Coordinates of C-alpha atoms and ligand atoms in Angstrom, one line a residue:
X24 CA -4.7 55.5 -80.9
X25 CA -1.6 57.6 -81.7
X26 CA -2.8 60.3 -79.3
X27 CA -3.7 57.6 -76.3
X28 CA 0.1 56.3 -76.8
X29 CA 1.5 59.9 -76.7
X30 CA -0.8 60.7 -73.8
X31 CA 0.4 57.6 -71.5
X32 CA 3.8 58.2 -72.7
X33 CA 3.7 61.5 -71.0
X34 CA 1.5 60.2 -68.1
X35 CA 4.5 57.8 -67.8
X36 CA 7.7 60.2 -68.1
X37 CA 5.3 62.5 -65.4
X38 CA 5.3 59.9 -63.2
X39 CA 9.2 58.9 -63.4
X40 CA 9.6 62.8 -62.9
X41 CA 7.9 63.0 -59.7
X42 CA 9.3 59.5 -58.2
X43 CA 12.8 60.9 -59.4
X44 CA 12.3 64.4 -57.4
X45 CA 10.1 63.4 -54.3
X46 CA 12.4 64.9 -52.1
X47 CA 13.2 61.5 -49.5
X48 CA 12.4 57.9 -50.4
X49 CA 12.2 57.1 -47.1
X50 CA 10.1 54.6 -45.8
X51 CA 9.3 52.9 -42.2
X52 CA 9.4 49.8 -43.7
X53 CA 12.5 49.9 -45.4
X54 CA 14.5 46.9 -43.2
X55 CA 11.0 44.6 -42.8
X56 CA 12.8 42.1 -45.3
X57 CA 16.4 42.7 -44.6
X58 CA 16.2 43.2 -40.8
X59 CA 13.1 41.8 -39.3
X60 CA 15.3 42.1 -35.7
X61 CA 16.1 45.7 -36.2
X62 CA 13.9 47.7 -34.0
X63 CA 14.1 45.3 -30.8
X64 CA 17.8 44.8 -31.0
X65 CA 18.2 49.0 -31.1
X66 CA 16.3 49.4 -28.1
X67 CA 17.3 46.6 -25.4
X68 CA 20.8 48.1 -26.4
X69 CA 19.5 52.3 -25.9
X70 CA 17.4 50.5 -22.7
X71 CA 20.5 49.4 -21.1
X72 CA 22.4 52.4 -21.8
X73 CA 20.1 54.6 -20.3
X74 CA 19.7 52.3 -17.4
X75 CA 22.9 52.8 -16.8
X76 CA 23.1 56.5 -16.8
X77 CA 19.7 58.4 -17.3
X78 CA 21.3 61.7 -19.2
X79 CA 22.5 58.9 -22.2
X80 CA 19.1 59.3 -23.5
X81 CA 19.7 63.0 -24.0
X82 CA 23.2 63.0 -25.5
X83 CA 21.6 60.0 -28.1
X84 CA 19.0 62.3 -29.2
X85 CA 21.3 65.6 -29.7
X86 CA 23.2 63.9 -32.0
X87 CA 20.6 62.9 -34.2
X88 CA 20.0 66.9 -34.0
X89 CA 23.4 67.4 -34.6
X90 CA 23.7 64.6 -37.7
X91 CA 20.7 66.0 -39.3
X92 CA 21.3 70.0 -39.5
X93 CA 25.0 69.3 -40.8
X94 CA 24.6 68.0 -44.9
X95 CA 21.3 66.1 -43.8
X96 CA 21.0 63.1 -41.6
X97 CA 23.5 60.9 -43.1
X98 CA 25.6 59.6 -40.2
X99 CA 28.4 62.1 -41.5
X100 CA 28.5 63.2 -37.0
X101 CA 29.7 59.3 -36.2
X102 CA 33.3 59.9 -38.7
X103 CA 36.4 60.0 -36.5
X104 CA 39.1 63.0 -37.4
X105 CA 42.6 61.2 -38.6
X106 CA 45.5 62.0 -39.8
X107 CA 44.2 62.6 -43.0
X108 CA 40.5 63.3 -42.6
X109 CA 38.7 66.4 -40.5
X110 CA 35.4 65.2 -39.2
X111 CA 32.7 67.0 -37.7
X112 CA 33.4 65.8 -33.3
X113 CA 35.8 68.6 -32.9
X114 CA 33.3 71.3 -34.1
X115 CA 32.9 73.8 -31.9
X116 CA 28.9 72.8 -31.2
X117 CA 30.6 68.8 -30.6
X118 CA 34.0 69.2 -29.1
X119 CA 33.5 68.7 -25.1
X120 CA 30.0 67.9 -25.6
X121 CA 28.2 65.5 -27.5
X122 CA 28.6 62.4 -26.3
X123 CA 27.2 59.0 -26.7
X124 CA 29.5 57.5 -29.4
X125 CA 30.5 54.5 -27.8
X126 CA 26.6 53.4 -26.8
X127 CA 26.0 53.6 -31.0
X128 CA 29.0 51.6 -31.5
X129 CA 27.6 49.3 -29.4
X130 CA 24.0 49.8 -31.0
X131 CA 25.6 49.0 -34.5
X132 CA 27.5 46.3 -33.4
X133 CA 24.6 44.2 -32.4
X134 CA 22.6 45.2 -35.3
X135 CA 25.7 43.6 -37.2
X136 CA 25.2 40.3 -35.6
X137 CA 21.7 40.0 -36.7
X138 CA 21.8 41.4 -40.2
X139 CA 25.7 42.2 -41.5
X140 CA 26.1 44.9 -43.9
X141 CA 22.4 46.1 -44.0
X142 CA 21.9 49.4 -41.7
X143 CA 23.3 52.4 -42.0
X144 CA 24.5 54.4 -39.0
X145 CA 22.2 57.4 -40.6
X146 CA 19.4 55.0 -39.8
X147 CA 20.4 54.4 -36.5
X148 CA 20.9 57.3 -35.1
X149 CA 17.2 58.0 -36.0
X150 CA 15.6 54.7 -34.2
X151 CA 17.8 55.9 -31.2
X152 CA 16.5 59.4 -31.0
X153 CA 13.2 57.8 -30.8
X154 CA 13.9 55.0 -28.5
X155 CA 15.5 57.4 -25.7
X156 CA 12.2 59.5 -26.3
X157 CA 10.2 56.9 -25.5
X158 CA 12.5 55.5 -22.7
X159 CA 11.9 58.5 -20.9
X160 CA 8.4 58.4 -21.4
X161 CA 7.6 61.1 -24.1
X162 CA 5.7 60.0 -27.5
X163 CA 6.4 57.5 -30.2
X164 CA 6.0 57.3 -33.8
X165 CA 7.1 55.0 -36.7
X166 CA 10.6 56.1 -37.7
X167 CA 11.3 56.6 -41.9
X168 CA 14.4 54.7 -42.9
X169 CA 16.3 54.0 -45.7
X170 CA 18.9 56.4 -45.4
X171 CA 22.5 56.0 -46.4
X172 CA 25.9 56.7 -44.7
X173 CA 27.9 59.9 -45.9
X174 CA 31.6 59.3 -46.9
X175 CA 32.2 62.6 -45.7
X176 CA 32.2 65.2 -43.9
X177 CA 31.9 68.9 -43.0
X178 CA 33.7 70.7 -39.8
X179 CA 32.8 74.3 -41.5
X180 CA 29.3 73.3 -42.3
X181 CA 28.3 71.8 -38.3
X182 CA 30.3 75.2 -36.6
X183 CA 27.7 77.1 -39.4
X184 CA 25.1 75.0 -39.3
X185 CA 23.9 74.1 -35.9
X186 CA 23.1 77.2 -33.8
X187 CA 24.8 78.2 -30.7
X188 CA 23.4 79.3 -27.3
X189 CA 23.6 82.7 -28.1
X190 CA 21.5 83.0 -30.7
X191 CA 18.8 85.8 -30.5
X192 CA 15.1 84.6 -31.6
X193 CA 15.8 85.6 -35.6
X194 CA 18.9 83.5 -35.7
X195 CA 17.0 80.5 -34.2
X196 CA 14.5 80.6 -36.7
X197 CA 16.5 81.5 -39.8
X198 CA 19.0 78.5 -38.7
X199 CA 16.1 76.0 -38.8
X200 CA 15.1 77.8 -41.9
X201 CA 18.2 76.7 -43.5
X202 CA 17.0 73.3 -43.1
X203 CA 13.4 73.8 -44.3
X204 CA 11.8 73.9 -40.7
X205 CA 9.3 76.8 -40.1
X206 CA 9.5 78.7 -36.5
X207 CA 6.7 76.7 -35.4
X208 CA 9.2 73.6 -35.8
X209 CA 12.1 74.8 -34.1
X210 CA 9.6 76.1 -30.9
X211 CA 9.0 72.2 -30.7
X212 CA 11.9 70.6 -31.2
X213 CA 13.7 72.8 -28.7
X214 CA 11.6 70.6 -26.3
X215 CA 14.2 68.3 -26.4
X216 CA 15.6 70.1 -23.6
X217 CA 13.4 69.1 -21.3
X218 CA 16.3 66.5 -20.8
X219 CA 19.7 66.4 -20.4
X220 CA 23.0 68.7 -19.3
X221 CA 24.7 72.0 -20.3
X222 CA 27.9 73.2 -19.5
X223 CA 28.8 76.3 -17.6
X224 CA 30.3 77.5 -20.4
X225 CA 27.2 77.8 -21.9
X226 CA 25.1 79.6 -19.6
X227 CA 27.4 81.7 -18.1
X228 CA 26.8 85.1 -19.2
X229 CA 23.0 84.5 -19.4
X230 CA 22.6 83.9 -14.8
X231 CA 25.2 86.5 -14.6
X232 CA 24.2 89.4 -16.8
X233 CA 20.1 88.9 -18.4
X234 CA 17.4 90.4 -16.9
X235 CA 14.8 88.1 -18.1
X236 CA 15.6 85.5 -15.6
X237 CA 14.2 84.5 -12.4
X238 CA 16.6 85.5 -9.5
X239 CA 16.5 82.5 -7.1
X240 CA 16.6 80.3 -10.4
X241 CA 19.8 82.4 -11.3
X242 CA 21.4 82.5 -8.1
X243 CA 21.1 78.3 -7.6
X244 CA 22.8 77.9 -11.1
X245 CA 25.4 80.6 -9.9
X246 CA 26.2 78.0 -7.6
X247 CA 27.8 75.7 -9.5
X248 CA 29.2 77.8 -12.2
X249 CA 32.1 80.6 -11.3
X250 CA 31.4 84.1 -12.9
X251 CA 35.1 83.9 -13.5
X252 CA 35.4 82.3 -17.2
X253 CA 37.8 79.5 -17.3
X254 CA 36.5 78.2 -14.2
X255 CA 34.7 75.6 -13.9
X256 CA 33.7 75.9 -17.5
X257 CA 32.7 72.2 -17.9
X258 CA 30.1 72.3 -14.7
X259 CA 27.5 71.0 -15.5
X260 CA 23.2 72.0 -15.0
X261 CA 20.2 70.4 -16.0
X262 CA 18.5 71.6 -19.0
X263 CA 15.0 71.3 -17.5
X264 CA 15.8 71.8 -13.5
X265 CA 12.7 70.2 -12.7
X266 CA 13.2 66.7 -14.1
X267 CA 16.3 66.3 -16.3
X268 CA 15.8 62.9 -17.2
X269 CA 11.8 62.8 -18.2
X270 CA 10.8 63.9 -21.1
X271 CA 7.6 65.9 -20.3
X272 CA 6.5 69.9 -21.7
X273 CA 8.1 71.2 -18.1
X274 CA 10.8 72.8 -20.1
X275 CA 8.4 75.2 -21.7
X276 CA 6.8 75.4 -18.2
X277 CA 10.5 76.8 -16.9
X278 CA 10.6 79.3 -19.3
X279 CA 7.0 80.6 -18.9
X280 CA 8.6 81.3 -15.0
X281 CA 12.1 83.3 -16.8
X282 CA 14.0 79.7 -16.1
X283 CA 14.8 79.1 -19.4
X284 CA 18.8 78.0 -19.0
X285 CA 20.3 78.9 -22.3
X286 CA 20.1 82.3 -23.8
X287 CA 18.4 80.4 -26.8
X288 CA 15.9 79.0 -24.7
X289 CA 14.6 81.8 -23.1
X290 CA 14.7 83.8 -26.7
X291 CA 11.2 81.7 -27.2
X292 CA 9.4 83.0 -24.5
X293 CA 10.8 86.7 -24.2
X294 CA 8.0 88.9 -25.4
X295 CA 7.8 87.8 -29.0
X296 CA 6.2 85.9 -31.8
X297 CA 6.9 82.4 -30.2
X298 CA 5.2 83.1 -26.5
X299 CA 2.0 81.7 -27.7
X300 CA 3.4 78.8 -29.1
X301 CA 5.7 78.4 -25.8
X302 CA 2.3 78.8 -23.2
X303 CA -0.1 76.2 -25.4
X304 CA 3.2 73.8 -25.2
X305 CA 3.3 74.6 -21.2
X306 CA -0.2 74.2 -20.7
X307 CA -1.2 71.3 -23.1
X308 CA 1.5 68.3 -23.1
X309 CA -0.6 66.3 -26.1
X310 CA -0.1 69.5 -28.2
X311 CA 3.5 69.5 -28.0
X312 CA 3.6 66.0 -28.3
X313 CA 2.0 66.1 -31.2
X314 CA 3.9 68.8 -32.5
X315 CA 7.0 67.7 -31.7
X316 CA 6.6 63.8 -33.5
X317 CA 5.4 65.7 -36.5
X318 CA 8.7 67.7 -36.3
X319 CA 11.2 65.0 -35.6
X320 CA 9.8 63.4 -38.5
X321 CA 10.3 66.1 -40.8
X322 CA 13.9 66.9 -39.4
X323 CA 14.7 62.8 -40.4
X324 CA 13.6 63.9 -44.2
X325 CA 16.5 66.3 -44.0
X326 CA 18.7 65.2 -47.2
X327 CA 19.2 61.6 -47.1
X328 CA 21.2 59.8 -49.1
X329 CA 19.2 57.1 -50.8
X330 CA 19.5 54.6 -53.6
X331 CA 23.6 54.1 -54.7
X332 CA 24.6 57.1 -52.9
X333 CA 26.6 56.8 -50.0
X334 CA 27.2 53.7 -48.3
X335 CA 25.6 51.7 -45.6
X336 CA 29.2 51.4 -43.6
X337 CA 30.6 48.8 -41.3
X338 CA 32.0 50.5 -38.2
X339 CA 30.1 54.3 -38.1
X340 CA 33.5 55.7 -36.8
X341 CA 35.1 55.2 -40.3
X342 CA 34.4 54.7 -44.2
X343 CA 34.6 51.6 -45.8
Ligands
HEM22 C1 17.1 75.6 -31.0 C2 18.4 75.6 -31.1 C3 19.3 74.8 -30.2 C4 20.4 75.3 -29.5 C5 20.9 76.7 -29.5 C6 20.9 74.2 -28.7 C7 22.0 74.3 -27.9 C8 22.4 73.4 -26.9 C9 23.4 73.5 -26.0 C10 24.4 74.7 -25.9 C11 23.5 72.4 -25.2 C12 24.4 72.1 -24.1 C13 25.7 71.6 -24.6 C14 26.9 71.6 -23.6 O1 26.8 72.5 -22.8 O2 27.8 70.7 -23.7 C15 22.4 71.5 -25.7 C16 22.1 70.3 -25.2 C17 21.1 69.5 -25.7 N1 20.4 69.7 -26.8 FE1 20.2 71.4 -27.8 N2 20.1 73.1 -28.9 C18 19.1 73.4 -29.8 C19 18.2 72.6 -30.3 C20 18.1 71.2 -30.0 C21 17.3 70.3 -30.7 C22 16.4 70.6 -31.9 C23 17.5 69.1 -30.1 C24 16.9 67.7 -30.4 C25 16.0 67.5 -31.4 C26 18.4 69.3 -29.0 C27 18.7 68.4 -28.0 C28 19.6 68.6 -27.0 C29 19.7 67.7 -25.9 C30 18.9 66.4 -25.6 C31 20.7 68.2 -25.0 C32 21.3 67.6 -23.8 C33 22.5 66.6 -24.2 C34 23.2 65.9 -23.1 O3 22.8 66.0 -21.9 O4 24.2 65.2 -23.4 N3 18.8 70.6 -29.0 N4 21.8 72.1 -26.7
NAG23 C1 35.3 75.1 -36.3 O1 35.4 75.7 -35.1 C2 36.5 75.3 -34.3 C3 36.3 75.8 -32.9 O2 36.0 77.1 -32.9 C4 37.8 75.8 -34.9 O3 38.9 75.3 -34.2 C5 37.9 75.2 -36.3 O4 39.0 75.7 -37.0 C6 36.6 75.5 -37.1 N1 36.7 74.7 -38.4 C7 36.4 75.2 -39.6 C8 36.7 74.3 -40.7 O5 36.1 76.3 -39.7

């Protein structure tokens, strides 16, 4: 009898253990109760801003990206600097580039008319990266919620954090192996640029000076990007030149051909460990869809604040 006691007492304290250190309690039922409305009012709102301009579905679902690789996805992107607090929209991966901020205030301010004081802008940016996926007819899947809303921030963490265009193939995979996402991860998220814009900026020194590009594909992009930095810096070209607003495998199609825009994007498919990965992707659109659900779904698990931590805020510009 003694010994049963002692051996569910352990069984117990086991089991509070594990529940305690399961890394995400995150769960795609989490607002069924509090916010039956949720999912339909996040969309018509994405819908309508994608409607009226195609790329918005891009710039919604980089800054998920961006939330998620700076201190986990905990809406820390949405904070506005002021005079006293440094957020993360002037970093140099943000400033002049993501955009999109307005369409999520709008998102969470119809969320607030259905259910006050219940979802977190963490949360939100997550429904929206799927809903402009799905908008622009790549896969779907259920989205994990439950997060909550950081009351800070971190400049120095999203210039370290999130990689830049020049990053050779090592630093693209150590980067997402900062955040616990293997190689094979980052090959399929970096799908997401089958959609959406870059600045000349960015690009640059890739159609002037690589070799391992394809010279018409080059010499269009020269086109409307001076060689001459400081001009024309903010240019803009289509990630995937095929179709920048559907999201389809064509970007690992590009670089298969050397048309791979960024420096980082053509690091996947550039004689090493990732070319395989890069021609199944090309050739078989199911496999990278797959793929890259499985991997947006593990990217949401990055470090959410659950339970009392954090705060589910009001307006996602500012704390409470
Ligand atoms: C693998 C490392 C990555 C690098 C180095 C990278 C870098 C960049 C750069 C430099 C731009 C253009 C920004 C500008 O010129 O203003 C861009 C755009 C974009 N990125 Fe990435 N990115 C990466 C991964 C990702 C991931 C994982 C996602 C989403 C899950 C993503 C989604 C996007 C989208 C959708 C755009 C277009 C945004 C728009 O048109 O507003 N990127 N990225
Ligand atoms: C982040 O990068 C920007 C742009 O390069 C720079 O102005 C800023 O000082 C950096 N912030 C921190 C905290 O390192």
């Amino acid at each position: 009898m003694a010994s049963f006691s002692l051996l569910s007492t352990t069984l117990a304290l086991l089991l509070l253990l594990f529940l305690g250190t399961s890394s995400a309690q995150l769960s795609t039922s989490f607002y069924s109760n509090s916010c039956p409305n949720l999912f339909t009012t996040v969309k018509s709102t994405v819908n309508s801003a994608i409607q009226n301009e195609r790329r918005m579905g891009a710039s919604l679902l980089r800054l998920f990206f961006h939330d998620c690789f700076v201190n986990g996805c905990d809406g820390s992107l949405l904070l506005d600097d002021t005079s006293n607090f440094i957020g993360e929209k002037n970093a140099a991966p943000n400033r002049n580039s993501a955009r999109g901020f307005n369409v999520v205030d709008n998102i969470k301010s119809n969320v607030e008319k259905v259910c006050p004081g219940v979802v977190s802008c963490a949360d939100i940016l997550a429904i929206t990266a799927r809903d402009s996926v799905v908008i622009l007819g790549g896969p779907s899947w259920n989205v994990k919620l439950g997060r909550r809303d950081a009351r800070t921030a971190s400049q120095a963490a999203a210039n370290n954090s999130i990689p830049p265009p020049t990053s050779s193939l090592s630093n693209l995979i150590s980067s997402f192996s900062a955040q616990g996402l293997s190689a094979r991860e980052m090959v399929a998220l970096s799908g997401s640029h089958t959609i959406g814009q870059a600045r000349c900026t960015n690009f640059r020194n890739r159609i002037y000076n690589e070799n391992n590009i394809d010279s018409s594909f080059a010499s269009t992009r020269k086109g409307n990007c001076p060689r001459a930095s400081g001009s024309g810096d903010n240019n803009l070209a289509p990630l995937d030149l095929q179709t920048p607003t559907a999201f389809d495998n064509n970007y690992y199609k590009n670089l298969v051909n050397r048309r791979g825009l960024l420096h980082s994007d053509q690091q996947l498919f550039n004689g090493g460990s990732t070319d395989s990965q890069v021609r199944t992707y090309s050739n078989n659109p199911s496999t990278f869809n797959s793929d890259f659900v499985a991997a947006m779904i593990k990217m949401g698990d990055i470090k959410p604040l659950t339970g009392s931590n954090g705060e589910i805020r009001k307006n996602c510009r500012r704390r409470n």
